[in-house]
PDB file of C-alpha atoms and ligand atoms in Angstrom:
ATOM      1  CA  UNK A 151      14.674  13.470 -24.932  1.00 56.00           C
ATOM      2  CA  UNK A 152      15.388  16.689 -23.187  1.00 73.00           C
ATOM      3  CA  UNK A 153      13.642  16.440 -20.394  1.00 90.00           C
ATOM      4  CA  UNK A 154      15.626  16.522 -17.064  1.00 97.00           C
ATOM      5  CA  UNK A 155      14.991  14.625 -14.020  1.00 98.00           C
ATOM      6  CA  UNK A 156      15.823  14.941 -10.694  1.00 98.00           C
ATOM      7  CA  UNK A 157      17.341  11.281  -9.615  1.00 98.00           C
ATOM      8  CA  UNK A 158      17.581  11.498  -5.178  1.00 98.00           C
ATOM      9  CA  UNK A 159      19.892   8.493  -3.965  1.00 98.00           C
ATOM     10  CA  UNK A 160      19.838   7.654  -0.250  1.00 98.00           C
ATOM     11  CA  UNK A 161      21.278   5.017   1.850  1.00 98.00           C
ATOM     12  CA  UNK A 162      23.677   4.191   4.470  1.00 97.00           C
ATOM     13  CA  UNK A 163      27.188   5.102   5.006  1.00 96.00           C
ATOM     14  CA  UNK A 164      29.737   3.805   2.571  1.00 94.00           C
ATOM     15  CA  UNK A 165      26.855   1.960   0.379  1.00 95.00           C
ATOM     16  CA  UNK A 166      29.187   3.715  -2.730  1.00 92.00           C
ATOM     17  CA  UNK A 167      25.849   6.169  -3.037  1.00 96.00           C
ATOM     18  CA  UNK A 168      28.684   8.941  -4.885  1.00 95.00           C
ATOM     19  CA  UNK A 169      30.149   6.521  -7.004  1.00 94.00           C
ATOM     20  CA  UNK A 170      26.861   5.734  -8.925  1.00 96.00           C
ATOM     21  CA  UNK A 171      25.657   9.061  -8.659  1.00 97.00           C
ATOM     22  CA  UNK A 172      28.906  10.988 -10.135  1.00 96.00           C
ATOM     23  CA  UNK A 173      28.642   7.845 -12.685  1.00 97.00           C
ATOM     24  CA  UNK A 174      25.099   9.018 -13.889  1.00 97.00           C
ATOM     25  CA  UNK A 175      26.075  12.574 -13.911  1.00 97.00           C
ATOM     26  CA  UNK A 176      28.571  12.071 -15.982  1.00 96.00           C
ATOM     27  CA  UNK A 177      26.560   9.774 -18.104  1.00 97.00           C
ATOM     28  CA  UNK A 178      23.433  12.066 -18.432  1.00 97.00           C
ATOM     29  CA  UNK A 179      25.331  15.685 -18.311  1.00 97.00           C
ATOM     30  CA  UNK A 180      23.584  16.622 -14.905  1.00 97.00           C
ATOM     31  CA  UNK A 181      24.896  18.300 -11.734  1.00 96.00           C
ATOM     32  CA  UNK A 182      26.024  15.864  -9.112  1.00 97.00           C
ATOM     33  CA  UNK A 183      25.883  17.169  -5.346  1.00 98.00           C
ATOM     34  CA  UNK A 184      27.038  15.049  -2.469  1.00 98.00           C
ATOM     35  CA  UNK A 185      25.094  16.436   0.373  1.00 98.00           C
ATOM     36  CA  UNK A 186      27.674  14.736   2.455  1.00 98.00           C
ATOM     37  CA  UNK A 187      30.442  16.435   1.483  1.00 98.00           C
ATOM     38  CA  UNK A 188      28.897  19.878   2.705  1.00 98.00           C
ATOM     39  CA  UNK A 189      27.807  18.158   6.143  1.00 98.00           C
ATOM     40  CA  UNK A 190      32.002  17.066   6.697  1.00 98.00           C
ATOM     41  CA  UNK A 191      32.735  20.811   5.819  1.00 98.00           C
ATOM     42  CA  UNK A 192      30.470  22.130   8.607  1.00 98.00           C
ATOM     43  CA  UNK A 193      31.956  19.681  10.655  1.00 98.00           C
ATOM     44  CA  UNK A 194      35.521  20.183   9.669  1.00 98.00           C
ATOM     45  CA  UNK A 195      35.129  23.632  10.553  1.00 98.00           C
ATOM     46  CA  UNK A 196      34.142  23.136  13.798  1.00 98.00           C
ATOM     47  CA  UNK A 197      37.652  20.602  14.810  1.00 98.00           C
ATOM     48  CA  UNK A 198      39.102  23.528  12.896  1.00 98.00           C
ATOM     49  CA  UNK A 199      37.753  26.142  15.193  1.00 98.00           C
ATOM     50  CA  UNK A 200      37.936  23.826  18.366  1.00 98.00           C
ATOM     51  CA  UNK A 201      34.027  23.669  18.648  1.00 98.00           C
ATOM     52  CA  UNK A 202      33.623  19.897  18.571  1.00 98.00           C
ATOM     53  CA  UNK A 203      35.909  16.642  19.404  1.00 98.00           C
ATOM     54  CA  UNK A 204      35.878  13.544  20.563  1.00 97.00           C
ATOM     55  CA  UNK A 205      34.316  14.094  24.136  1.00 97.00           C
ATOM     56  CA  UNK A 206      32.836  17.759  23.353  1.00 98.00           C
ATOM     57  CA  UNK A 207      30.533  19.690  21.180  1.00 98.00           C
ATOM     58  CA  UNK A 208      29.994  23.370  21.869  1.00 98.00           C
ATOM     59  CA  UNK A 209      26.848  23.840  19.768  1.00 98.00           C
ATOM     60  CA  UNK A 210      26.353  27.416  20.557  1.00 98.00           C
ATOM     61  CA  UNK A 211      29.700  28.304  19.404  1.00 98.00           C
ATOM     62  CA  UNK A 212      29.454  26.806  16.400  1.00 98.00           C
ATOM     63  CA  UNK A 213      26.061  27.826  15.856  1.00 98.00           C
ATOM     64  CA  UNK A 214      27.043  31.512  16.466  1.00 98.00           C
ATOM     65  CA  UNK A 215      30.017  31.217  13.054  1.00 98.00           C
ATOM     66  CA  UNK A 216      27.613  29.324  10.981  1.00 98.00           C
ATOM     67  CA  UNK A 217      26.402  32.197   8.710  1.00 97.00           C
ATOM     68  CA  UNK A 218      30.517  32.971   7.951  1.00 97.00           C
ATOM     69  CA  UNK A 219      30.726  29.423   6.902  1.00 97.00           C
ATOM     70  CA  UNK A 220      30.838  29.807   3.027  1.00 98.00           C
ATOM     71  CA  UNK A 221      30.608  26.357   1.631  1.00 97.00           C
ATOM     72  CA  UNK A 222      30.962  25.585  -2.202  1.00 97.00           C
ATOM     73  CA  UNK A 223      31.869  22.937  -4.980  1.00 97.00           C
ATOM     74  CA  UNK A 224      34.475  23.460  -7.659  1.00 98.00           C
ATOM     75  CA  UNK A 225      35.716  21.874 -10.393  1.00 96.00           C
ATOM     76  CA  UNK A 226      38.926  20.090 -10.545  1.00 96.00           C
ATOM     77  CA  UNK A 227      40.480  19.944 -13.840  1.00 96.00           C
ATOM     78  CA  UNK A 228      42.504  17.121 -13.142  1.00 96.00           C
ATOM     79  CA  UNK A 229      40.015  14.837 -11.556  1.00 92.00           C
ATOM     80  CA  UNK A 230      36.693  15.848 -13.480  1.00 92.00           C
ATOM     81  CA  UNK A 231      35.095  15.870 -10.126  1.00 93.00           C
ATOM     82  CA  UNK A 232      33.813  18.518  -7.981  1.00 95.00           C
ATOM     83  CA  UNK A 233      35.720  19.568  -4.700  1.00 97.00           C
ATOM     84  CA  UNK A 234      34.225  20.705  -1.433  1.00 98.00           C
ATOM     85  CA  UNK A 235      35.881  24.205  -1.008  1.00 98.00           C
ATOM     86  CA  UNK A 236      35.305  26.158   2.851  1.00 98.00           C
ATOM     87  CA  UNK A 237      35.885  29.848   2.661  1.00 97.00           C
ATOM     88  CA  UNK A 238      37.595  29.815  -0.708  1.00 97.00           C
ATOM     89  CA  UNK A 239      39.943  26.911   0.989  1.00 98.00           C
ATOM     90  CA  UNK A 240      40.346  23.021  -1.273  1.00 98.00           C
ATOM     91  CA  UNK A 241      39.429  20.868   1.918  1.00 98.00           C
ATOM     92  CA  UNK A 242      38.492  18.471  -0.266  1.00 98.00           C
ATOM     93  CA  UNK A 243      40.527  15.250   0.956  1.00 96.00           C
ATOM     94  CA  UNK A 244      40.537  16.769   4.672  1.00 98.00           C
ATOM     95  CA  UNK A 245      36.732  15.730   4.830  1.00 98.00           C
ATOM     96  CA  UNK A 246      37.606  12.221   4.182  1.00 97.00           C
ATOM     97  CA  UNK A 247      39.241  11.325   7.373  1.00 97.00           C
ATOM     98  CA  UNK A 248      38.153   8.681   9.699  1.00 96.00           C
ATOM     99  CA  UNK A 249      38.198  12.148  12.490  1.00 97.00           C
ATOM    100  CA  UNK A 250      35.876  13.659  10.298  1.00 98.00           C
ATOM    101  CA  UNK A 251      33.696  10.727   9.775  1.00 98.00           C
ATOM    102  CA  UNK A 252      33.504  10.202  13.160  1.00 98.00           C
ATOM    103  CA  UNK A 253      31.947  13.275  14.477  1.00 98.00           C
ATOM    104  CA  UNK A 254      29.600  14.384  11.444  1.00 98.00           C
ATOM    105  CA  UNK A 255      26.433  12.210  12.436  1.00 98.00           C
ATOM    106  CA  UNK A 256      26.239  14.761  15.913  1.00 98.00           C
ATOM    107  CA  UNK A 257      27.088  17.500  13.829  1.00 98.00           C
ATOM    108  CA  UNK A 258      24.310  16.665  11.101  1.00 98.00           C
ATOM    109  CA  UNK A 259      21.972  16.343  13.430  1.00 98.00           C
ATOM    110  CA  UNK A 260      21.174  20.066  14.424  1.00 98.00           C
ATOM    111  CA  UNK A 261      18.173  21.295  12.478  1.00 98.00           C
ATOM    112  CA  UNK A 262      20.132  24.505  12.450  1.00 98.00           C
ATOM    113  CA  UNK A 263      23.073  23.050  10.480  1.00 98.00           C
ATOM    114  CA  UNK A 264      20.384  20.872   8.100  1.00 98.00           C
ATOM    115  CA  UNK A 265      18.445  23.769   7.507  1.00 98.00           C
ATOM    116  CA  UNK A 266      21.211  26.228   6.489  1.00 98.00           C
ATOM    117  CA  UNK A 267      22.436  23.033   3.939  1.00 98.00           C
ATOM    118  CA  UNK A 268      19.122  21.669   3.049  1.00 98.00           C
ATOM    119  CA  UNK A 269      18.537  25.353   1.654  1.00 98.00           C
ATOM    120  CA  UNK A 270      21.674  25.544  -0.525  1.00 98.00           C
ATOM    121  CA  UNK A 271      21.028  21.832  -1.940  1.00 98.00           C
ATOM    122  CA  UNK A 272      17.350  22.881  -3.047  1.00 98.00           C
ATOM    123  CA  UNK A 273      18.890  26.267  -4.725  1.00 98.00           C
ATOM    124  CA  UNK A 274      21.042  23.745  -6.710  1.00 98.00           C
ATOM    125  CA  UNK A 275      18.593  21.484  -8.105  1.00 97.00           C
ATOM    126  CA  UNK A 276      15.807  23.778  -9.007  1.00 97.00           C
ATOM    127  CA  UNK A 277      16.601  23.641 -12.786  1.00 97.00           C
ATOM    128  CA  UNK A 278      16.140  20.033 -12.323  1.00 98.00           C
ATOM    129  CA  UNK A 279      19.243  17.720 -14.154  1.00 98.00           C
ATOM    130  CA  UNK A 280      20.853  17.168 -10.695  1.00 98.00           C
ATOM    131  CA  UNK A 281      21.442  13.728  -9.077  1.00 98.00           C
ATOM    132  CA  UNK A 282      22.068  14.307  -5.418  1.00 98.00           C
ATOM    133  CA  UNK A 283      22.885  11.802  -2.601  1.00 98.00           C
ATOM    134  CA  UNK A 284      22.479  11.322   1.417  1.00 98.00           C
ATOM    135  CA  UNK A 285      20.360  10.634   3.308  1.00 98.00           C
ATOM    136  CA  UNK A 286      17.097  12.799   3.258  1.00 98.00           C
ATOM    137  CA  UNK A 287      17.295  14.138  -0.441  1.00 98.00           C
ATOM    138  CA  UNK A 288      13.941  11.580  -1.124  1.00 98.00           C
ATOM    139  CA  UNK A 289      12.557  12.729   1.787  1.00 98.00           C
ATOM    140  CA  UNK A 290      13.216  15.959   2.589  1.00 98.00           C
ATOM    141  CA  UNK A 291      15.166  18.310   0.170  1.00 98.00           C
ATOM    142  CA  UNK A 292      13.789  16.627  -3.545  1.00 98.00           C
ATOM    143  CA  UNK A 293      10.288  14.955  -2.057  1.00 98.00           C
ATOM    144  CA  UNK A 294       9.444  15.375  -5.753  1.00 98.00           C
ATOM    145  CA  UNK A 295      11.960  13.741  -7.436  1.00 98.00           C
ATOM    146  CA  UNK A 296      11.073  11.458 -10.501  1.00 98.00           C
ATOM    147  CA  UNK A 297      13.780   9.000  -9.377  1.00 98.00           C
ATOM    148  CA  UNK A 298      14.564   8.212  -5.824  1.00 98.00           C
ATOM    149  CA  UNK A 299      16.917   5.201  -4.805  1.00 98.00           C
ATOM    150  CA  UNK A 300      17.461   3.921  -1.398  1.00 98.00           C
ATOM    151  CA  UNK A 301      21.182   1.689  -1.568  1.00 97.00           C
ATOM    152  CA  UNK A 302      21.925  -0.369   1.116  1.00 96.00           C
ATOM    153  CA  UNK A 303      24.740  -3.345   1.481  1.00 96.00           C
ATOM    154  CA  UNK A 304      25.853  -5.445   4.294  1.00 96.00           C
ATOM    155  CA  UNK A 305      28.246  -3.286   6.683  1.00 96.00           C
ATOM    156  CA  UNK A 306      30.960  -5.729   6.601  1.00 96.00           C
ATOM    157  CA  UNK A 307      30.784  -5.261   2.728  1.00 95.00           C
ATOM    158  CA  UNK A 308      30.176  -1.619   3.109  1.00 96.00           C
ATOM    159  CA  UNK A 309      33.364  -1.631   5.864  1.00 97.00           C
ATOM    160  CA  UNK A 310      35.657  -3.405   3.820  1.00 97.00           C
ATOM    161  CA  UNK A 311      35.004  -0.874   0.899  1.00 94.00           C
ATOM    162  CA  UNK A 312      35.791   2.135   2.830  1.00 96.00           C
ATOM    163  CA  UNK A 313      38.785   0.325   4.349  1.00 97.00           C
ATOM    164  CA  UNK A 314      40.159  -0.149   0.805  1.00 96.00           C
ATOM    165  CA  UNK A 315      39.582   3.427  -0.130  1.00 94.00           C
ATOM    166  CA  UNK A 316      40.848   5.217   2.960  1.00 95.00           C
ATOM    167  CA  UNK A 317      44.063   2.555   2.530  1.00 96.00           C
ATOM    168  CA  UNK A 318      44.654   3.704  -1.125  1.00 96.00           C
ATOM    169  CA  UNK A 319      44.616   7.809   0.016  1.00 94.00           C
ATOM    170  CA  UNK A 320      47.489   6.256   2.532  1.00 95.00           C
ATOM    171  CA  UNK A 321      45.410   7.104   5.545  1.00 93.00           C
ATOM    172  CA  UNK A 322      46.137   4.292   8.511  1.00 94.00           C
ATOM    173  CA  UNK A 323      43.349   3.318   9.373  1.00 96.00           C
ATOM    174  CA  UNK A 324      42.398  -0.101  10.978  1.00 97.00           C
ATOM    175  CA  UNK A 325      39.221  -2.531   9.250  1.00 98.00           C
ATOM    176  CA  UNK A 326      37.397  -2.975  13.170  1.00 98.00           C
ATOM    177  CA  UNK A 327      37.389   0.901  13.487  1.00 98.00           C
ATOM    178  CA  UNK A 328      36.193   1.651  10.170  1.00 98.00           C
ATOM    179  CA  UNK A 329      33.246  -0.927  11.017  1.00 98.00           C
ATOM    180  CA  UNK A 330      32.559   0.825  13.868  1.00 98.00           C
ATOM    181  CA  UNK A 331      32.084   4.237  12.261  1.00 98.00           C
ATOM    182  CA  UNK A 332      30.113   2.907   9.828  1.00 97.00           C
ATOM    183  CA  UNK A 333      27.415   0.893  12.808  1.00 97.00           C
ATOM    184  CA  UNK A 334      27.317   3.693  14.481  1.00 98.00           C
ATOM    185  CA  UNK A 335      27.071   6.530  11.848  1.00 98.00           C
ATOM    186  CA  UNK A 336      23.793   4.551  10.528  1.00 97.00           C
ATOM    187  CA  UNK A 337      22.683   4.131  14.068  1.00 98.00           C
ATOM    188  CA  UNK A 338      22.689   7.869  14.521  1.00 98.00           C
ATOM    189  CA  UNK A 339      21.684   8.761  11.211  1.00 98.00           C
ATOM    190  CA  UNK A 340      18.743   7.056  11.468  1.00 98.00           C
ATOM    191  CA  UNK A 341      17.545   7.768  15.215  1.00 98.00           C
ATOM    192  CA  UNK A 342      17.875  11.537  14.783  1.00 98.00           C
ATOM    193  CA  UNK A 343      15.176  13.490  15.363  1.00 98.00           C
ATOM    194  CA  UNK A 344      15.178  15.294  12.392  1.00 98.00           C
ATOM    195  CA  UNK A 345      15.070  14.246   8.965  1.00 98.00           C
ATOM    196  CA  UNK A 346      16.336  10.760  10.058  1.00 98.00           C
ATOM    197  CA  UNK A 347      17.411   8.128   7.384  1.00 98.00           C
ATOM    198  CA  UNK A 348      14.351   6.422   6.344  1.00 98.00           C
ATOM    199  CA  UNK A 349      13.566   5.130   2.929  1.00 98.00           C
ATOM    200  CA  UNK A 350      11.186   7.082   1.019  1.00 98.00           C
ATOM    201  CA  UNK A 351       7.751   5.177   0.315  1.00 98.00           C
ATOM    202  CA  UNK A 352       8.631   5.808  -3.278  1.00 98.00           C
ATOM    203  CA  UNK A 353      11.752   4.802  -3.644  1.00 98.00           C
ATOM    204  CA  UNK A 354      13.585   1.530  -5.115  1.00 98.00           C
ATOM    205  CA  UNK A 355      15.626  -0.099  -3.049  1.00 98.00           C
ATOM    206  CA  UNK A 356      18.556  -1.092  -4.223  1.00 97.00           C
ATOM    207  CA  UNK A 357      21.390  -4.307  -1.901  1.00 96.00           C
ATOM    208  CA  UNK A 358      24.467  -3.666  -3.847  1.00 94.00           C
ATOM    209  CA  UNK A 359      26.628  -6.372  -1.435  1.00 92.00           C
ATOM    210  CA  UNK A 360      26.863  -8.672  -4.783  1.00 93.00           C
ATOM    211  CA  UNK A 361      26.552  -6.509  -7.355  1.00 94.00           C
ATOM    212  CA  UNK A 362      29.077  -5.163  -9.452  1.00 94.00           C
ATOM    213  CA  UNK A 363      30.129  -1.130 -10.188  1.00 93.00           C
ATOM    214  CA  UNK A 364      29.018  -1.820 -13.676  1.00 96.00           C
ATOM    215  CA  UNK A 365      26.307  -3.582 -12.828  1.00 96.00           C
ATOM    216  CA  UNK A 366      24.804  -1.368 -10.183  1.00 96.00           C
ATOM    217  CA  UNK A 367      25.671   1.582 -12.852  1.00 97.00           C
ATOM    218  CA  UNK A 368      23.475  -0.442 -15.648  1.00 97.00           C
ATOM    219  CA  UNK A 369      20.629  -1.022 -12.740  1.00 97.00           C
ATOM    220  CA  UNK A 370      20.118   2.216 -12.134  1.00 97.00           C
ATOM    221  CA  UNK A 371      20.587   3.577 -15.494  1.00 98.00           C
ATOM    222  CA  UNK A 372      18.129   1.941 -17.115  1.00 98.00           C
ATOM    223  CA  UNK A 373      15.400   3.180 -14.437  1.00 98.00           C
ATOM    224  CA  UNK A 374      16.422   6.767 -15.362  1.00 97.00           C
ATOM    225  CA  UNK A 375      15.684   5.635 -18.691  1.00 96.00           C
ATOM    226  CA  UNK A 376      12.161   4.809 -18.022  1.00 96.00           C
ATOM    227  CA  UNK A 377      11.645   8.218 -16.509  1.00 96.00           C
ATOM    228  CA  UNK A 378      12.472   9.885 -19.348  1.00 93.00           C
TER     229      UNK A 378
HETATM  230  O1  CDP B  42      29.886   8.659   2.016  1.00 88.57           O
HETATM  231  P1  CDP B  42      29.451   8.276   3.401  1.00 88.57           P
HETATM  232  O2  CDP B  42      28.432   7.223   3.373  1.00 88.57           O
HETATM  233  O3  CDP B  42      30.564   7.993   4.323  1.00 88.57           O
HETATM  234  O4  CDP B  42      28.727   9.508   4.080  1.00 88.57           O
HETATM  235  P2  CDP B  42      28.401  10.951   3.517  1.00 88.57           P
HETATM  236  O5  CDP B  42      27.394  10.853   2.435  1.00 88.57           O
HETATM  237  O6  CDP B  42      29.669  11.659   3.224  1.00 88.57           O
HETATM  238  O7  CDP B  42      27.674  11.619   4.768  1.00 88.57           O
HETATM  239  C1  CDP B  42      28.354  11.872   5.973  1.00 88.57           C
HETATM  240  C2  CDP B  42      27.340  12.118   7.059  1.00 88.57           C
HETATM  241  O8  CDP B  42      26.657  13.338   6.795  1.00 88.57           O
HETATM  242  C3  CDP B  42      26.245  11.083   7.250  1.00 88.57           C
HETATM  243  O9  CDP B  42      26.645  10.003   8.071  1.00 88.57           O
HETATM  244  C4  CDP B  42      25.136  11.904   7.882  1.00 88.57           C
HETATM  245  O10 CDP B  42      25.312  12.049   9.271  1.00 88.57           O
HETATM  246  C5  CDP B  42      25.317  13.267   7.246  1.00 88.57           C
HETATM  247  N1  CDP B  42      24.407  13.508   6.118  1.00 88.57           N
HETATM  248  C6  CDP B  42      23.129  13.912   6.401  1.00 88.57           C
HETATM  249  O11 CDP B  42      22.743  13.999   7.559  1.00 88.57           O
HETATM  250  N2  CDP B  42      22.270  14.238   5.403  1.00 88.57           N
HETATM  251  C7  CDP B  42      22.649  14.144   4.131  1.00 88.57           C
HETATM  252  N3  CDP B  42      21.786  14.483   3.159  1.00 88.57           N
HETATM  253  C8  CDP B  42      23.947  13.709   3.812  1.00 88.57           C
HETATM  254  C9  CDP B  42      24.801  13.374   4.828  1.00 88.57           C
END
């Protein structure tokens, strides 16, 4: 019963892919990475340094800071969870903005930027124990995992979640925006040129629209269970 897995969840935005996955971690003593998180901290330090904003993205500059950029997860005592630290810096609730969620997709899209994460990500699961999610870890970074899910949920479902969430941090954020973020987030994600959002040929494909947390948690439990 010791073996150790590597379980890859993909999917679109907001289909609660971290939820389940810091669930199972938790569950099964493994690592959890959200790949996501370290794609908002590239792309919070670019706002930051004035390289990208609504209307503008100086690649180059960007491009030019990238090896200072020293991204990294640590634990929070009070939380249990892990948060996304930039240059020694907690920036992890500055990452969940509708600002920041609203420029990563252009950001994540430079092979530069995906290959300097891609190659942290595959440092951090080599021991294997590590559920990671996003959107190319079945396809790209973990082609090998033993478990790869692929969530998906209706974006008005997926909308309303994220509305709720961002709501509860006290950010003011409006339902119809959120929606758009999240049409046009999987729109981009999954027209990129590289390592676009695809479901991997092995992977199970999970519609969470009408399931519950527990539910979905059980799911996909009991198909780690069958790996092992
Ligand atoms: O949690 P949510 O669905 O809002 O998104 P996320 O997992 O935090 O990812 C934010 C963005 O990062 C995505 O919309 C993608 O553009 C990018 N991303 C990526 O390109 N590759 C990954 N493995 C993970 C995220």
């Amino acid at each position: 019963m010791n073996k150790k897995i590597t379980i890859a969840i993909d999917g679109f935005s907001s289909t609660g892919k971290s939820t389940v996955a810091k669930e199972l971690a938790k569950e099964l003593e493994y690592i959890y990475v959200d790949s996501g998180a370290m794609y908002r901290a590239v792309t919070y330090f670019a706002m930051e340094e004035g390289f990208v904003g609504t209307s503008f993205f100086d690649l180059g500059s960007l491009l030019e800071k990238l090896d200072t950029i020293v991204i990294s997860f640590q634990l929070n005592a009070v939380t249990a969870n892990a948060d996304m630290y930039l240059n020694g810096v907690n920036i992890e609730n500055e990452i969940r903005t509708l600002a920041v969620s609203n420029l990563v997709s252009t950001v994540a899209a430079n092979s530069i930027v995906r290959k300097k994460l891609v190659a942290i990500q595959k440092e951090m699961g080599k021991h294997k124990g590590v559920v990671m999610d996003g959107r190319d870890i079945g396809t790209v970074v973990f082609k090998d995992a033993e478990l790869k899910i692929f969530m998906n949920a209706s974006a008005d479902t997926r909308a309303a979640r994220r509305h709720k969430e961002l709501l509860e941090k006290g950010q003011e954020v409006s339902y119809e925006d959120i929606l758009k973020n999240v049409v046009d987030r999987d729109h981009m994600d999954t027209t990129r040129a590289d390592s676009p959002l695809v479901k991997a040929e092995d992977a199970i494909e999970i519609d969470n629209s009408d399931l519950t947390r527990a539910e979905q948690f059980d799911m996909i439990l009991a198909l780690v269970r069958e790996k092992l």
